[in-house]
Each structure stands twice: as C-alpha cells, then as structure tokens.
PDB file of C-alpha atoms in Angstrom:
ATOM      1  CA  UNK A 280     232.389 113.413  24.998  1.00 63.00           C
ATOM      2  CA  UNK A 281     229.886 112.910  27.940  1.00 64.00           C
ATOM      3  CA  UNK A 282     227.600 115.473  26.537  1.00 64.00           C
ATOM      4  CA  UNK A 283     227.379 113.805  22.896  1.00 65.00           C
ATOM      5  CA  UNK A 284     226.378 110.311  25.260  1.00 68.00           C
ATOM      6  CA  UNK A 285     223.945 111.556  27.433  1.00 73.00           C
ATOM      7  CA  UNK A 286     222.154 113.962  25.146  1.00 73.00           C
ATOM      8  CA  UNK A 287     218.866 113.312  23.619  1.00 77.00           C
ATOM      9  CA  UNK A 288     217.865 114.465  20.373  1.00 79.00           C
ATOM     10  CA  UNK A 289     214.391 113.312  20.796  1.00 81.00           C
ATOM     11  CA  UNK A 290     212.221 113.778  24.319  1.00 86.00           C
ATOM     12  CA  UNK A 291     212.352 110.840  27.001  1.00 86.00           C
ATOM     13  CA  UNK A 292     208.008 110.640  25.812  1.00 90.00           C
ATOM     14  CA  UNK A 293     208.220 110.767  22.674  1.00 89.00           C
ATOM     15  CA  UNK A 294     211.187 107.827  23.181  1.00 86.00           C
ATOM     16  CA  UNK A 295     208.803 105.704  25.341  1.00 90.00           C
ATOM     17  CA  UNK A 296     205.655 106.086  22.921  1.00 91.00           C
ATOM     18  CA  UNK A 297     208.017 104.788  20.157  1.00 89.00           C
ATOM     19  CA  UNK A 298     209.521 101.690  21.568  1.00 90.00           C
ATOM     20  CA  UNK A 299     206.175 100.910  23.165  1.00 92.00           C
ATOM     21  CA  UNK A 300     204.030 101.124  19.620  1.00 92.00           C
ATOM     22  CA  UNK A 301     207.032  99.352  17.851  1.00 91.00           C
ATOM     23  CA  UNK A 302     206.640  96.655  20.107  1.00 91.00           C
ATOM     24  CA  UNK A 303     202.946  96.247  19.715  1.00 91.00           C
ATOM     25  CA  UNK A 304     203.223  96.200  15.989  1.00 90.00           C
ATOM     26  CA  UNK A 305     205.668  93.394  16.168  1.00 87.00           C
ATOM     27  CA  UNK A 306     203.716  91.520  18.564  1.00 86.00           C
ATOM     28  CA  UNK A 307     200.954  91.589  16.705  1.00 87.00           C
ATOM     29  CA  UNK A 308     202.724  90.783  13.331  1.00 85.00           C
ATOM     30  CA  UNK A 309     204.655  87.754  15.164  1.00 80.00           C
ATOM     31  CA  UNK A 310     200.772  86.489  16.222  1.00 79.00           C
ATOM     32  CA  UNK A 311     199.674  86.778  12.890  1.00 80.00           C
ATOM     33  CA  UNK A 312     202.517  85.262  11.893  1.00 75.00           C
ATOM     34  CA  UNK A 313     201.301  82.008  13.103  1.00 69.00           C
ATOM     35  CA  UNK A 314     202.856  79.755  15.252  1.00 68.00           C
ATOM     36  CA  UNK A 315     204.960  77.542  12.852  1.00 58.00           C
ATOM     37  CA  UNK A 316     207.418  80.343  13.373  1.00 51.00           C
ATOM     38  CA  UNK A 317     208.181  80.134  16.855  1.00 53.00           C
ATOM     39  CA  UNK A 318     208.596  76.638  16.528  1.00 54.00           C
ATOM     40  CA  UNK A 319     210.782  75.809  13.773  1.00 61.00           C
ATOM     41  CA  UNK A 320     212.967  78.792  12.844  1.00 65.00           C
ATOM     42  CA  UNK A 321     214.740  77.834   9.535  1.00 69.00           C
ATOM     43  CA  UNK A 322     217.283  79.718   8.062  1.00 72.00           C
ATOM     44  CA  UNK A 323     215.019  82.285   5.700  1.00 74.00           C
ATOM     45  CA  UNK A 324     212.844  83.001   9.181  1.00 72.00           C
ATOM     46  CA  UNK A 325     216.589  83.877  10.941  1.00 73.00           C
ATOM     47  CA  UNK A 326     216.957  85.832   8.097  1.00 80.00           C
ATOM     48  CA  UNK A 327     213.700  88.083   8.453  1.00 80.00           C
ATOM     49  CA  UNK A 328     214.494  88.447  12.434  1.00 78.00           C
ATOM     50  CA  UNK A 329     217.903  89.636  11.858  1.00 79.00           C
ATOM     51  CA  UNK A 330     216.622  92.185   9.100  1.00 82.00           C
ATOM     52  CA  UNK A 331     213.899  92.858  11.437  1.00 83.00           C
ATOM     53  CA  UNK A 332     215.517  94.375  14.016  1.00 83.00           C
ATOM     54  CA  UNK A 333     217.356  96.671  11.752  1.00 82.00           C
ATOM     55  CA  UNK A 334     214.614  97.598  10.319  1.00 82.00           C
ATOM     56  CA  UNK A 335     212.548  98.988  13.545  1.00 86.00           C
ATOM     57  CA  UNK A 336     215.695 100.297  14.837  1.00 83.00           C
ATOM     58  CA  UNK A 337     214.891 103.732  13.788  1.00 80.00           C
ATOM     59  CA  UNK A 338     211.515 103.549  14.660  1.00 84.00           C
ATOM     60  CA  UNK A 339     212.563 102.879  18.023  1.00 83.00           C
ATOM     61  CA  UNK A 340     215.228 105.675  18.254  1.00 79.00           C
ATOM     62  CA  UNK A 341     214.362 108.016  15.884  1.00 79.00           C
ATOM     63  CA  UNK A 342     217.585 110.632  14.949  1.00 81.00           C
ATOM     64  CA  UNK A 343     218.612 109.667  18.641  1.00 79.00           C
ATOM     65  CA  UNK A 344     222.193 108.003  18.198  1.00 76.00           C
ATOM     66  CA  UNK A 345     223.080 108.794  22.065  1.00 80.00           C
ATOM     67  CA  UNK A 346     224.055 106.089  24.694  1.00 82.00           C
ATOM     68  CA  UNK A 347     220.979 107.520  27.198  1.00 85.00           C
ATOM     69  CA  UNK A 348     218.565 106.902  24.332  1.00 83.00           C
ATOM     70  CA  UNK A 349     219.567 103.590  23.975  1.00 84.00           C
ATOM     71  CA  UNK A 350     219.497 102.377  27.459  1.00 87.00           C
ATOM     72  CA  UNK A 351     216.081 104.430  27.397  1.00 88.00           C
ATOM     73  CA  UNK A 352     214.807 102.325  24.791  1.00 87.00           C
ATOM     74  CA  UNK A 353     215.848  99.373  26.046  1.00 88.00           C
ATOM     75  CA  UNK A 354     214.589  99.779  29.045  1.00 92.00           C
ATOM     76  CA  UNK A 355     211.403 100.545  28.019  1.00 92.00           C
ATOM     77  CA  UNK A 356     211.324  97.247  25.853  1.00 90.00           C
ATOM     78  CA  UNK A 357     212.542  95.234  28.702  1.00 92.00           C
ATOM     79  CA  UNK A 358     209.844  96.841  30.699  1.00 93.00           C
ATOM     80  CA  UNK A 359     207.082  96.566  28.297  1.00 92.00           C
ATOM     81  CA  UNK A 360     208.016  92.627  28.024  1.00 90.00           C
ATOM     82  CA  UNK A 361     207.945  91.977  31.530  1.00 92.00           C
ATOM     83  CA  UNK A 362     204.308  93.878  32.047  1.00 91.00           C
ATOM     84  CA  UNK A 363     202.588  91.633  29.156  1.00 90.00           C
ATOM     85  CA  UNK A 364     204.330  88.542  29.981  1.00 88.00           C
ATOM     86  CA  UNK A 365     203.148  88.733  33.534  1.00 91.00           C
ATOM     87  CA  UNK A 366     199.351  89.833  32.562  1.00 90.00           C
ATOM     88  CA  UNK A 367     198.917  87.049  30.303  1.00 87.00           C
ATOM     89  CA  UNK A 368     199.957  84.644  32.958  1.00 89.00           C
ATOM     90  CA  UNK A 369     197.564  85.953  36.013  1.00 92.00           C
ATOM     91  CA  UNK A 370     194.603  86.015  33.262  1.00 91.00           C
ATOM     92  CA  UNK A 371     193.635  82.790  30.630  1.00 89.00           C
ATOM     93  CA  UNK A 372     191.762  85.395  28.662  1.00 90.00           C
ATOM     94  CA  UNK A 373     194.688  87.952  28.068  1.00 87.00           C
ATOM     95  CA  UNK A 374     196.633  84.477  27.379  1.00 86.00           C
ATOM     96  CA  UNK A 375     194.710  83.399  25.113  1.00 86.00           C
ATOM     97  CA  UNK A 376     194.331  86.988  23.129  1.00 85.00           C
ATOM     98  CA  UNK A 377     198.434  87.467  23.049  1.00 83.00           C
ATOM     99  CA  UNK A 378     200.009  83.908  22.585  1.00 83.00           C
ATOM    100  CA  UNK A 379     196.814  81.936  20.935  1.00 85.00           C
ATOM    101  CA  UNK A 380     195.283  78.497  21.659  1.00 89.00           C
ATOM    102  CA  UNK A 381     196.694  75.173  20.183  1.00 92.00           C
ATOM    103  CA  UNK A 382     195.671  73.557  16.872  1.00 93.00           C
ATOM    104  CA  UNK A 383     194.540  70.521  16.218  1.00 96.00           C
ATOM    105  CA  UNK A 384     196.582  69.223  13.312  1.00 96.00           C
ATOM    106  CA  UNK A 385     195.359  65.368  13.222  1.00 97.00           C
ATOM    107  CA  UNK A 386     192.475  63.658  15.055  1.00 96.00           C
ATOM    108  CA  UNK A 387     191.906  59.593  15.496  1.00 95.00           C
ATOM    109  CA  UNK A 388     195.387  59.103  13.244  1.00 94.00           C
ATOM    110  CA  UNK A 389     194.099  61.448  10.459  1.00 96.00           C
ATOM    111  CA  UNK A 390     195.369  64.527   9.162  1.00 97.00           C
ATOM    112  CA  UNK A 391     193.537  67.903   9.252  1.00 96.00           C
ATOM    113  CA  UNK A 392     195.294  69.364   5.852  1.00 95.00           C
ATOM    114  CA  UNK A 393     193.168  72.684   6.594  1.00 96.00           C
ATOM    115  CA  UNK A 394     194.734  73.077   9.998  1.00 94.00           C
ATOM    116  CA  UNK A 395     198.260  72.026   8.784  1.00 93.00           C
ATOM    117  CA  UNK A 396     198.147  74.604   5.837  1.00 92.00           C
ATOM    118  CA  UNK A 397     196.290  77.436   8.442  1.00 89.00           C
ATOM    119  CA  UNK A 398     199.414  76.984  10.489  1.00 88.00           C
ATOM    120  CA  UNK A 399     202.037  76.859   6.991  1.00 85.00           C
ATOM    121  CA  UNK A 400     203.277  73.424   8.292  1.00 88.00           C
ATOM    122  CA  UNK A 401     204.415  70.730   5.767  1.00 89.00           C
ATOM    123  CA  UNK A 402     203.189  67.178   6.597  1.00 93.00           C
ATOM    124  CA  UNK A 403     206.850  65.857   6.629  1.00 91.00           C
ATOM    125  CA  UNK A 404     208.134  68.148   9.608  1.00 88.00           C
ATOM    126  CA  UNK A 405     205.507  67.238  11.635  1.00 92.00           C
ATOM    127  CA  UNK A 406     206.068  63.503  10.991  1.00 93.00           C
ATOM    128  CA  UNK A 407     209.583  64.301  12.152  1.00 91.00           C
ATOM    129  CA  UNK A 408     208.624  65.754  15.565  1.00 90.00           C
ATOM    130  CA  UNK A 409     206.251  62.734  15.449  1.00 93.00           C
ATOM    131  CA  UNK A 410     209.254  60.686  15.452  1.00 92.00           C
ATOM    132  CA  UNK A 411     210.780  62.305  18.103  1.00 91.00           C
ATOM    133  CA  UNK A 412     207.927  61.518  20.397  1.00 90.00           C
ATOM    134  CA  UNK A 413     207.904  57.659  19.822  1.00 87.00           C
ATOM    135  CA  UNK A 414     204.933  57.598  16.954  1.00 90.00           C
ATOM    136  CA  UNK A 415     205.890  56.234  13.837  1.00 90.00           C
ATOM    137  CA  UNK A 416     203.277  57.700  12.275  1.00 92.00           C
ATOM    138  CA  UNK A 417     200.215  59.497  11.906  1.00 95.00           C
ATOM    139  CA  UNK A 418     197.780  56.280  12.556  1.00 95.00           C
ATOM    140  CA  UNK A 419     199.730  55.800  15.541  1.00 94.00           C
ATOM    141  CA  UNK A 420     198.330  58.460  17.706  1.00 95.00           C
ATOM    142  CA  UNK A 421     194.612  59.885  19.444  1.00 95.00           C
ATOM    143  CA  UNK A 422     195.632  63.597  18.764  1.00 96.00           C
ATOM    144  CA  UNK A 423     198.493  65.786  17.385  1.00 96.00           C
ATOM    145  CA  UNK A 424     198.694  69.393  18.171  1.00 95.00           C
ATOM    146  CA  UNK A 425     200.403  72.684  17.558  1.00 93.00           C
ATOM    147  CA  UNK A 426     200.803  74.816  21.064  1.00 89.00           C
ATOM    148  CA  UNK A 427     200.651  78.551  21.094  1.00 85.00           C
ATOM    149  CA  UNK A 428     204.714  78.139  21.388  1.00 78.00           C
ATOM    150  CA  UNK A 429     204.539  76.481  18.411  1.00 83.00           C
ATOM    151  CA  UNK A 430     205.676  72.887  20.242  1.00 87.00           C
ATOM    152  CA  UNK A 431     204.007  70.054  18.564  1.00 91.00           C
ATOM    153  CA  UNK A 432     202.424  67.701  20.872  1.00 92.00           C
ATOM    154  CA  UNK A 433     201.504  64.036  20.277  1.00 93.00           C
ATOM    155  CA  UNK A 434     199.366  61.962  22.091  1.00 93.00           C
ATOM    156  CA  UNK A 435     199.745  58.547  21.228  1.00 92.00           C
ATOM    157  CA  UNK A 436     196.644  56.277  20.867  1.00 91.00           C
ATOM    158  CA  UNK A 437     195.712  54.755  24.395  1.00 85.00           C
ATOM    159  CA  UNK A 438     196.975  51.022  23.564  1.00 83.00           C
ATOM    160  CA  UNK A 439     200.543  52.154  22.555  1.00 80.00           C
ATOM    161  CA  UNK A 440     201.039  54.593  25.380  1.00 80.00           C
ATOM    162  CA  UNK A 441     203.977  53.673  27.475  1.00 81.00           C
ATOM    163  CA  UNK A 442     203.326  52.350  30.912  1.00 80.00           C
ATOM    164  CA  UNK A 443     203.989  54.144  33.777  1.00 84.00           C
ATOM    165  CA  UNK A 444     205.323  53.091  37.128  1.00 90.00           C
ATOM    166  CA  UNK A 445     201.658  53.087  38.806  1.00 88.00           C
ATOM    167  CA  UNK A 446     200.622  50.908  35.892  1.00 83.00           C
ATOM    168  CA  UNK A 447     203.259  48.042  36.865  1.00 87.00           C
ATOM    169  CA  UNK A 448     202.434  48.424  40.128  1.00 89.00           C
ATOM    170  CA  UNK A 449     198.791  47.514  39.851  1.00 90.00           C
ATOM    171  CA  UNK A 450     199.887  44.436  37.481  1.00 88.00           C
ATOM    172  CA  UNK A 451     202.665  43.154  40.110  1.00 91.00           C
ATOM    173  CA  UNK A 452     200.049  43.424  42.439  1.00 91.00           C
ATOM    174  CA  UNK A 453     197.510  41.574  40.947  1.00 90.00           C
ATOM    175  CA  UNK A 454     200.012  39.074  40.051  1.00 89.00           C
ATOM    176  CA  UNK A 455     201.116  38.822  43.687  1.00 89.00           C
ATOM    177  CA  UNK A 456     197.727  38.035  44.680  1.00 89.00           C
ATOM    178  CA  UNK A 457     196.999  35.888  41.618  1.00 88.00           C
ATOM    179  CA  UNK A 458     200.260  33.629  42.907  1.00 88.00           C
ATOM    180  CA  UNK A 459     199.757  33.677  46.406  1.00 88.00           C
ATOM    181  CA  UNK A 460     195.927  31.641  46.011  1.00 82.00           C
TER     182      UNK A 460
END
C-alpha cells in the first residue's frame, strides 16, 4: 500500500513544469476575464470554477493518481501563489501587469456605458453596490469605479459627503469663538 502512495508515475520536473504552466494559463485567463468576475460571482461563474478545476486536474497531474504527486502539486501551486503574490506587492509595475488598474465606470454623475460593457457589468448591479455606499444614484456621486478586485468604489459628490469628526470640530470651534464675542 505505501508503495502505490508514494510512487510517481510522472518525474518530480515534469510535475513542477505542469502545475506551474497550468497556473499561468489560468491566471492569465482569470485577467482576461475581467474583473466583474472577482467581484460578483453568480451562480453560472460558481459553476465554471467548479468545472474548472476538474478540468485542469489532469493537466496538473498527468496519469499520476499517487498521494506524493498530489502533495507535489500542491505544493508547487501553493508555492507558485505565494512568489507572485509577494512580487506584485514589492513592485506597482508587476501589480499593475497581474491584477490590472481600476475603471472608471461613471464620471461627474454620468455613466461611461463603454467602460460598464468593457468590464460585462449591467447598470442595475452597480446601482445596487451604489446603494450600499449611501448614493442613491448615479447623479449623486464625483466618481464610480471598478478596482482590480473587482470592488466597486463610489465617491460621493463633495457636498453630500458625510462629515467627519475633524469637520465638526472646526465648526464647534468656530462656533465657540463666534459665542464667546
């Protein structure tokens, strides 16, 4: 029994160079992808992933079936991961290349229908996450934008921005001194 679970049927190289290109080709597919995905997995996209990883799984382990190959694979995945995650945080460049830039999806409270089709967004679900982030609506805010995450960010127009604690304390203040003449 130990022998069928610890013996390869492909080499340890050939193994590595496997899981690493599968991963690329994924990467590179989920980038392409655009970033609606990461953002707002539905049920179809759940769908895809699930299928996806069956799909690869021989790619990644060739006829290899054993336990070794497996922890060999992953381990190589886990690896691979860690390396790219950590280069495209010490460089904005290699950032930028793997995970994208953010969108621009309104301007001034006015849709950009080219950038919300570019990313496969429907008007409606970003008026939801609108919502979410105390705007109403579209007129109600400076800029709305997709991140490379695929979080939508809203930045409401300047006059309808919440105050903040420094704010009162500048209008207490100049009440304080407006009382005490």
């Amino acid at each position: 029994m130990w022998d069928n679970l610890m013996h390869l049927d492909v080499s340890v190289w050939e193994k590595i160079v496997r899981t690493i290109a599968v991963y690329a080709v994924l990467a590179v597919l989920v980038r392409l992808a655009g970033k609606r995905d990461l953002a707002q997995l539905n049920a179809f996209d759940l769908v895809v992933v699930l299928l996806l990883s069956n799909v690869v799984q021989n790619a990644v382990i060739g006829p290899d079936n054993s336990l070794l190959g497996g922890v060999i694979g992953a381990s190589v995945l886990i690896g691979i991961n860690a390396g790219v995650v950590r280069a495209a945080r010490r460089n904005d460049e290699v950032s930028r290349l793997l995970e994208g830039t953010p969108t621009t999806l309104a301007f001034d409270g006015a849709w950009d229908s080219n950038a919300l089709r570019k990313e496969g967004l429907r008007q409606a679900d970003v008026e939801a996450a609108l919502r979410r982030q105390s705007a109403n609506s579209v007129a109600e805010t400076q800029r709305v934008t997709i991140e490379p995450g695929g979080a939508i960010i809203a930045t409401l127009r300047e006059d309808l921005q919440s105050a903040t604690q420094g704010d009162i304390a500048r209008l207490e203040a100049k009440l304080d001194a407006l009382l005490s003449r």
